[in-house]
Coordinates of C-alpha atoms in Angstrom, one line a residue:
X983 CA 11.6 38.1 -1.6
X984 CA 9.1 35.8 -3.7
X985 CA 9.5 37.6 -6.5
X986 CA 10.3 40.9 -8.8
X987 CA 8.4 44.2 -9.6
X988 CA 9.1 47.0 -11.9
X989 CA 7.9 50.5 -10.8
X990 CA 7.4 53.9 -12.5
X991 CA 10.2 56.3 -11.5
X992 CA 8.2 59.1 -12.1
X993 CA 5.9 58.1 -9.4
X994 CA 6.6 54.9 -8.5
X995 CA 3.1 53.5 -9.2
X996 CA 3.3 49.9 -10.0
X997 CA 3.9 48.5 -13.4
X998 CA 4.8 44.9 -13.1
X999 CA 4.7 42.2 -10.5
X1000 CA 6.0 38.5 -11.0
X1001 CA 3.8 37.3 -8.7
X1002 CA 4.6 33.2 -8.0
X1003 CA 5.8 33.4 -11.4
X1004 CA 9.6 32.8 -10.3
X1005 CA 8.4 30.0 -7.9
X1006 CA 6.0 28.3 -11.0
X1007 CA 8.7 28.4 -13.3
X1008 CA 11.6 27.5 -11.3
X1009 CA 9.8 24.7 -9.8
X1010 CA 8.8 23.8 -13.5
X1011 CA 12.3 23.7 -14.8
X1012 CA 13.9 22.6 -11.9
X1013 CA 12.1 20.9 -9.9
X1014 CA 14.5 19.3 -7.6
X1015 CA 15.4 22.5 -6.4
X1016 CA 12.2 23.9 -6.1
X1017 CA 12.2 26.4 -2.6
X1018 CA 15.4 24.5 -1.5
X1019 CA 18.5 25.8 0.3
X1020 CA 22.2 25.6 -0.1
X1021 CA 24.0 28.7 2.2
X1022 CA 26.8 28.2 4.6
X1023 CA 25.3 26.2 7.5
X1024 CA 25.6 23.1 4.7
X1025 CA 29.3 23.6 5.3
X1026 CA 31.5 20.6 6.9
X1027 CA 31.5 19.7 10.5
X1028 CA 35.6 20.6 11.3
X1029 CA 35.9 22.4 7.9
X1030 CA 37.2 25.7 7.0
X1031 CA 34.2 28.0 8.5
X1032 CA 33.2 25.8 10.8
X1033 CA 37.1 25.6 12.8
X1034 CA 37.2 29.7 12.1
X1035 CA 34.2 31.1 12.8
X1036 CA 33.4 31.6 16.7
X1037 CA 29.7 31.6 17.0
X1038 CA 28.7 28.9 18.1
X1039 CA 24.7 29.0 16.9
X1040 CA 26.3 28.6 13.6
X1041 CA 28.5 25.7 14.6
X1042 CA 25.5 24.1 16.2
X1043 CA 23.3 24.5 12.9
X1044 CA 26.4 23.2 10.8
X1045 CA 26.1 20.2 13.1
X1046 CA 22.6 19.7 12.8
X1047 CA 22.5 20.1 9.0
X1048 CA 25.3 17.3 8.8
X1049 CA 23.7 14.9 11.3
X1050 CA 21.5 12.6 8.9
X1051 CA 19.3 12.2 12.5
X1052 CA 18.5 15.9 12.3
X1053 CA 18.6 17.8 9.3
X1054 CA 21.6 16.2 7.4
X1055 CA 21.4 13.3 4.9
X1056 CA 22.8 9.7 4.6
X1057 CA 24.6 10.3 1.2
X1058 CA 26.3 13.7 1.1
X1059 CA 26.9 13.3 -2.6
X1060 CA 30.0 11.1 -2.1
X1061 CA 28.8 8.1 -0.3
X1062 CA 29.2 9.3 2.8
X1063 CA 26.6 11.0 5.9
X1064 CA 26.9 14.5 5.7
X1065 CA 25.2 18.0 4.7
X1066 CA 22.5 17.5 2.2
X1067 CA 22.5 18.1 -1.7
X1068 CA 19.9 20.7 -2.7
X1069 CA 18.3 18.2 -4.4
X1070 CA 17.4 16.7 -1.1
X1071 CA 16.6 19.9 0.6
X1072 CA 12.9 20.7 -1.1
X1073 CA 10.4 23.4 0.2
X1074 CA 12.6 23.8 3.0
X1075 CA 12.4 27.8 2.2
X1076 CA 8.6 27.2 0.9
X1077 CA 7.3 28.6 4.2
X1078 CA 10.2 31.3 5.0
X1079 CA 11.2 33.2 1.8
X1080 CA 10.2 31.0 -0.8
X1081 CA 12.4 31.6 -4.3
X1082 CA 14.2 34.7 -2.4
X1083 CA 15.6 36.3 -5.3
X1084 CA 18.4 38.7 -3.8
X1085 CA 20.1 40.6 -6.8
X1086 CA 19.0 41.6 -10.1
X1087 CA 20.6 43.6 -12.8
X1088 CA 19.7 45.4 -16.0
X1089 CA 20.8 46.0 -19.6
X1090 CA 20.7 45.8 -22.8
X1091 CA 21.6 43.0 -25.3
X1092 CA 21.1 43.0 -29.2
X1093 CA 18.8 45.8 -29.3
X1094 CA 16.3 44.5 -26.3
X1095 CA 16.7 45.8 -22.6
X1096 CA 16.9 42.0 -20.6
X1097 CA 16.5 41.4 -16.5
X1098 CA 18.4 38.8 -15.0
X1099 CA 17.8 37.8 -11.8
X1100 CA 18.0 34.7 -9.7
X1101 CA 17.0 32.5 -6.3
X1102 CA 19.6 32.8 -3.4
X1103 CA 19.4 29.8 -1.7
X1104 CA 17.7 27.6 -4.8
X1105 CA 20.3 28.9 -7.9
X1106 CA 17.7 29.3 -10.7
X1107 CA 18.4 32.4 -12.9
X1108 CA 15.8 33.9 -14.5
X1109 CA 16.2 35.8 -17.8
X1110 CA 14.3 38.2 -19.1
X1111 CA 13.2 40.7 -21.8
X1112 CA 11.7 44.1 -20.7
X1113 CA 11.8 45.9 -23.5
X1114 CA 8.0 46.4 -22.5
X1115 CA 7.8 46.8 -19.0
X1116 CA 4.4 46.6 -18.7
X1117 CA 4.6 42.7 -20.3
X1118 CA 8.0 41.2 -19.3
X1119 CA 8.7 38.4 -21.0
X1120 CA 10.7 35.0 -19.7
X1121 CA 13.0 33.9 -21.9
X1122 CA 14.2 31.2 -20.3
X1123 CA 15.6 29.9 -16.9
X1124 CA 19.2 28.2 -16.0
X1125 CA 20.6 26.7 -13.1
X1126 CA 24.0 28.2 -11.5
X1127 CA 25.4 25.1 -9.9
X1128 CA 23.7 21.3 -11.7
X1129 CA 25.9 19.5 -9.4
X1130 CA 23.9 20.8 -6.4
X1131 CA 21.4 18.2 -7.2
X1132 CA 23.3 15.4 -5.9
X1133 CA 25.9 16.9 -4.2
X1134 CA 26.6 19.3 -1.5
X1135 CA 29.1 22.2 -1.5
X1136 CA 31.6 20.7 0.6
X1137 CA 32.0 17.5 -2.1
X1138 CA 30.9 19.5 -5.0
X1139 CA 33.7 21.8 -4.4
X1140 CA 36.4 19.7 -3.9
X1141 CA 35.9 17.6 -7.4
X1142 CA 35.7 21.4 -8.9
X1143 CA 32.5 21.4 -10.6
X1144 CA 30.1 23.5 -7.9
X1145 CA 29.1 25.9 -10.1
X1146 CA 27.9 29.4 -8.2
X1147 CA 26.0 29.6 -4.7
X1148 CA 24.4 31.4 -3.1
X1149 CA 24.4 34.4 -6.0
X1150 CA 24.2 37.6 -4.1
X1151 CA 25.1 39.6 -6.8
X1152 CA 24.5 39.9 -10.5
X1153 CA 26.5 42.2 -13.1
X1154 CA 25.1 42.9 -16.2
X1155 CA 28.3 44.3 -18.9
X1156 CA 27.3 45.7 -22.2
X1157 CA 29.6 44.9 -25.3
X1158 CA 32.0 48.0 -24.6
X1159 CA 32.4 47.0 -21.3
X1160 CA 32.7 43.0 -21.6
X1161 CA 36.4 41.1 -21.8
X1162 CA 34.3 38.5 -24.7
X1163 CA 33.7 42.0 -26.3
X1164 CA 29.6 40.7 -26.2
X1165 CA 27.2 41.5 -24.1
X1166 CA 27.7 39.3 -20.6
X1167 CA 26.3 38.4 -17.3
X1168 CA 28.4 37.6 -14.4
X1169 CA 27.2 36.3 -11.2
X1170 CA 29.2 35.8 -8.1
X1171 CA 28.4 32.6 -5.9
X1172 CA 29.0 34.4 -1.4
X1173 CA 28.9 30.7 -0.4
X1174 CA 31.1 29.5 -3.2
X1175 CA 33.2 31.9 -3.8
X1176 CA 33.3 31.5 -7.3
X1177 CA 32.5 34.7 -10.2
X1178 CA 31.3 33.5 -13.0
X1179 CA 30.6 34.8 -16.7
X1180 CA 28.4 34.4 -19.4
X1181 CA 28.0 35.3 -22.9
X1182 CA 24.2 36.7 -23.9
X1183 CA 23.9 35.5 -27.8
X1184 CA 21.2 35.0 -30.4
X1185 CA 19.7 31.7 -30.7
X1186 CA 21.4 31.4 -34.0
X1187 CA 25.1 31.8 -32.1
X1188 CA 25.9 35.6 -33.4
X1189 CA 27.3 37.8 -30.5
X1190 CA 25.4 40.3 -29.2
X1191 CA 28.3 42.5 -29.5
X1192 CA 26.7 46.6 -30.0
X1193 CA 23.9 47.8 -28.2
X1194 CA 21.4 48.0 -31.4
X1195 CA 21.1 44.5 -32.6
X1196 CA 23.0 41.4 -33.2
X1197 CA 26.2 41.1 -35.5
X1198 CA 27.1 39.1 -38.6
X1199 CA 30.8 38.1 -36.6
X1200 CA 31.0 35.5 -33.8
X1201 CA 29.9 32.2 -34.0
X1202 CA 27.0 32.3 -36.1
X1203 CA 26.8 28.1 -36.5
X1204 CA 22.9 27.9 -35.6
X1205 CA 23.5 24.3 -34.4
X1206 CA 23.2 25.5 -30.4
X1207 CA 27.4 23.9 -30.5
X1208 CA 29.4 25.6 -28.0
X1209 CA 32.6 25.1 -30.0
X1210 CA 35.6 24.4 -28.6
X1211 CA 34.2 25.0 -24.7
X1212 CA 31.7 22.4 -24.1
X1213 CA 29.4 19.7 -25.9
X1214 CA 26.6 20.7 -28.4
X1215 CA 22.7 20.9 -27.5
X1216 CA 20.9 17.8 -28.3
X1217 CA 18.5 20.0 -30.2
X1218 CA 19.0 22.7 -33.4
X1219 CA 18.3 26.1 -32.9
X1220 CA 15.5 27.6 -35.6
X1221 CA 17.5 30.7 -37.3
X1222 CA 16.7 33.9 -35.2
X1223 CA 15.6 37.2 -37.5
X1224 CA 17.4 40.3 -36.8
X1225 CA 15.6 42.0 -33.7
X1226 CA 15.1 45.9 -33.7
X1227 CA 17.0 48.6 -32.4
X1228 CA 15.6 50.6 -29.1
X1229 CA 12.7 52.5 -29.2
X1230 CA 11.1 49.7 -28.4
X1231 CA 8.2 49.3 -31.2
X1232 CA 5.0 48.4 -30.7
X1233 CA 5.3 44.1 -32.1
X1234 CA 8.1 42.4 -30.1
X1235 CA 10.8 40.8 -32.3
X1236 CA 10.9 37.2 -33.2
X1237 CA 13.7 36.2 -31.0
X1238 CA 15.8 37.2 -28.4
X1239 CA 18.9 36.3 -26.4
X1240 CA 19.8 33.3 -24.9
X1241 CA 22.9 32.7 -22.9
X1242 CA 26.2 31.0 -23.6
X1243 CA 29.0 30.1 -20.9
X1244 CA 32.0 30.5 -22.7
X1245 CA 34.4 30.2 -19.8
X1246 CA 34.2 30.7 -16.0
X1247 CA 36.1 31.8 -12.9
X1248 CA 36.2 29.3 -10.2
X1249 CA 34.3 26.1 -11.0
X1250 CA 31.6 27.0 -12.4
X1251 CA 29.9 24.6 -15.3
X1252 CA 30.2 25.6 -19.1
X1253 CA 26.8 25.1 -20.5
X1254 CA 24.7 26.6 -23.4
X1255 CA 21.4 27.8 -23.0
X1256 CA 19.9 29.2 -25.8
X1257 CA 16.5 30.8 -26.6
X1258 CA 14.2 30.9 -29.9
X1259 CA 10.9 31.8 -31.3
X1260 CA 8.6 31.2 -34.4
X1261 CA 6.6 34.0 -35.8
X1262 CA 6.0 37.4 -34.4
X1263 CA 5.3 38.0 -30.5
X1264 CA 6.0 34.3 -30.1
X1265 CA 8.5 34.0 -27.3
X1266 CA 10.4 31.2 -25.6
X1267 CA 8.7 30.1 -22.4
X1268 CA 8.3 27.1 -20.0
X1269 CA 5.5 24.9 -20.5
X1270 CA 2.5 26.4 -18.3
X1271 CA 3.3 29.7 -21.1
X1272 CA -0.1 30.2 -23.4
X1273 CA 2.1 30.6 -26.5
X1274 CA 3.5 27.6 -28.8
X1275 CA 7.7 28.0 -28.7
X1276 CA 11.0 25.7 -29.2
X1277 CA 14.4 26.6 -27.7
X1278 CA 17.1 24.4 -27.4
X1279 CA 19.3 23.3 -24.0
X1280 CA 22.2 20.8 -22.9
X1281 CA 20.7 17.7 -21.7
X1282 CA 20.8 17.7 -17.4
X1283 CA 24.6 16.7 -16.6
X1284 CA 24.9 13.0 -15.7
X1285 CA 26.1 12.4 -12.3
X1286 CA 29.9 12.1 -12.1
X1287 CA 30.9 8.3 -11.1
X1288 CA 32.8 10.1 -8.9
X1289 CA 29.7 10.8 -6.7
X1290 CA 28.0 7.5 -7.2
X1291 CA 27.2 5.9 -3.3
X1292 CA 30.2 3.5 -1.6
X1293 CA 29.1 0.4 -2.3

């Protein structure tokens, strides 16, 4: 549950293993959410679940996560004593599951075969390019539900910006089968309730809309903008070369795809995340990565004034 591993299917000897890779980079990017946990005992005392559901053990563990004399915390996200945000909620898996990643799905995106997967309880995705599966590369991380930081589901949910949690399921769509017509990610949120979908592009904005490379059409604006959905990236994206059609060669491309949000089902945030490279075999990465990179990503959203403390 700590991590991922691909596997030969001809005789299922080992190729690849993460290792603590999902824990060291999601703790790297993310570090508020490192190992933490947001599921349906954070629910609200004498809410929805907890006035339908007749187990008790799970009522009891509602209570306790909402009591700040137990598990719960003084500020809920709105002022108030409630369940904790999952910014509050830190290593709390570290010695059950750790990053627990539950779903992962598969396909191919401008001409490179990409894994996405992500934490269940934490909400980091992971993206990645396995064109070679012996040397996965990570392309970049991206958290499913920013609010989460200081807020928990109950008032994230009602000012309609939770984002997805709890992501049991992943569904990679190729171009043919995609309502954007590009390739596309959707994952659904089993706490939340929420689906949402997102756009894989190049870092320089074109669609990743056939199977053998990216396009010329789309939004090709190479300033990491997200148009008329959402605010631009505080940082320009380097123009991406074209990347090569499957085989897979021998030298990896110079770039690969990052991943736009160009709308959403339920409430789920619109944000751009975008990945680049410089020279060949150079891949976007985190920090601890050996190799020198750039990539480009919307500032962490501000904390609504909506959820500041009562004063």
């Amino acid at each position: 549950a700590r991590g991922v591993s691909i596997y030969s299917a001809r005789d299922m000897a080992l190729v690849w293993s993460s290792g603590s890779l999902l824990e060291r980079e999601g703790c790297a990017a993310f570090p508020w959410a490192h190992n933490g946990e947001q599921d349906e005992e954070y629910a609200a005392v004498h809410g929805v679940l907890y006035n339908a559901t007749s187990d008790e053990g799970l009522k009891e563990d509602i209570e306790d996560k909402s009591n700040p004399k137990k598990e719960g915390c003084d500020d809920g996200g709105d002022g108030r004593p409630g369940a904790c945000p999952l910014g509050e909620t830190v290593d709390r898996r570290s010695t059950k599951d750790g990053a627990s990643a539950e779903a992962l799905a598969l396909g191919v995106a401008c001409g490179r075969m990409i894994a996405v997967t992500a934490t269940e309880k934490g909400g980091i995705a992971f993206v990645f390019d396995v064109s070679d599966p012996g040397s996965p590369v990570l392309l970049f991380t991206h958290h499913l539900s920013p609010a989460s930081r200081h807020a928990n589901p109950t008032v994230a949910y009602a000012y309609g910006y939770l984002g997805d949690i709890d992501s049991e399921t992943i569904l990679f769509l190729d171009a043919s089968h995609s309502p954007t017509g590009a390739a596309a990610v959707m994952f659904a949120g089993a706490w939340s309730g929420t689906i949402s979908l997102y756009d894989l592009r190049m870092a320089d904005g074109s669609r990743c809309t056939s199977l053998v490379g990216p396009t010329a059409q789309g939004d090709a604006r190479g300033d990491g903008s997200l148009g008329a959905v959402g605010k631009p990236s505080p940082h320009p994206s380097p123009t991406a070369a074209p990347v090569p059609a499957p085989p897979v060669v021998a030298a990896p491309p110079t770039s690969s795809p990052g991943i736009e949000a160009p709308f959403a089902f339920g409430a789920a945030a619109v944000v751009l995340l975008v990945c680049a490279a410089y020279g060949c075999g150079t891949f976007l990465g985190l920090g601890c990565l050996p190799q020198s990179r750039a990539w480009t990503r919307m500032e962490e959203p501000v904390r609504p004034e909506i959820l500041q403390p009562a004063k």
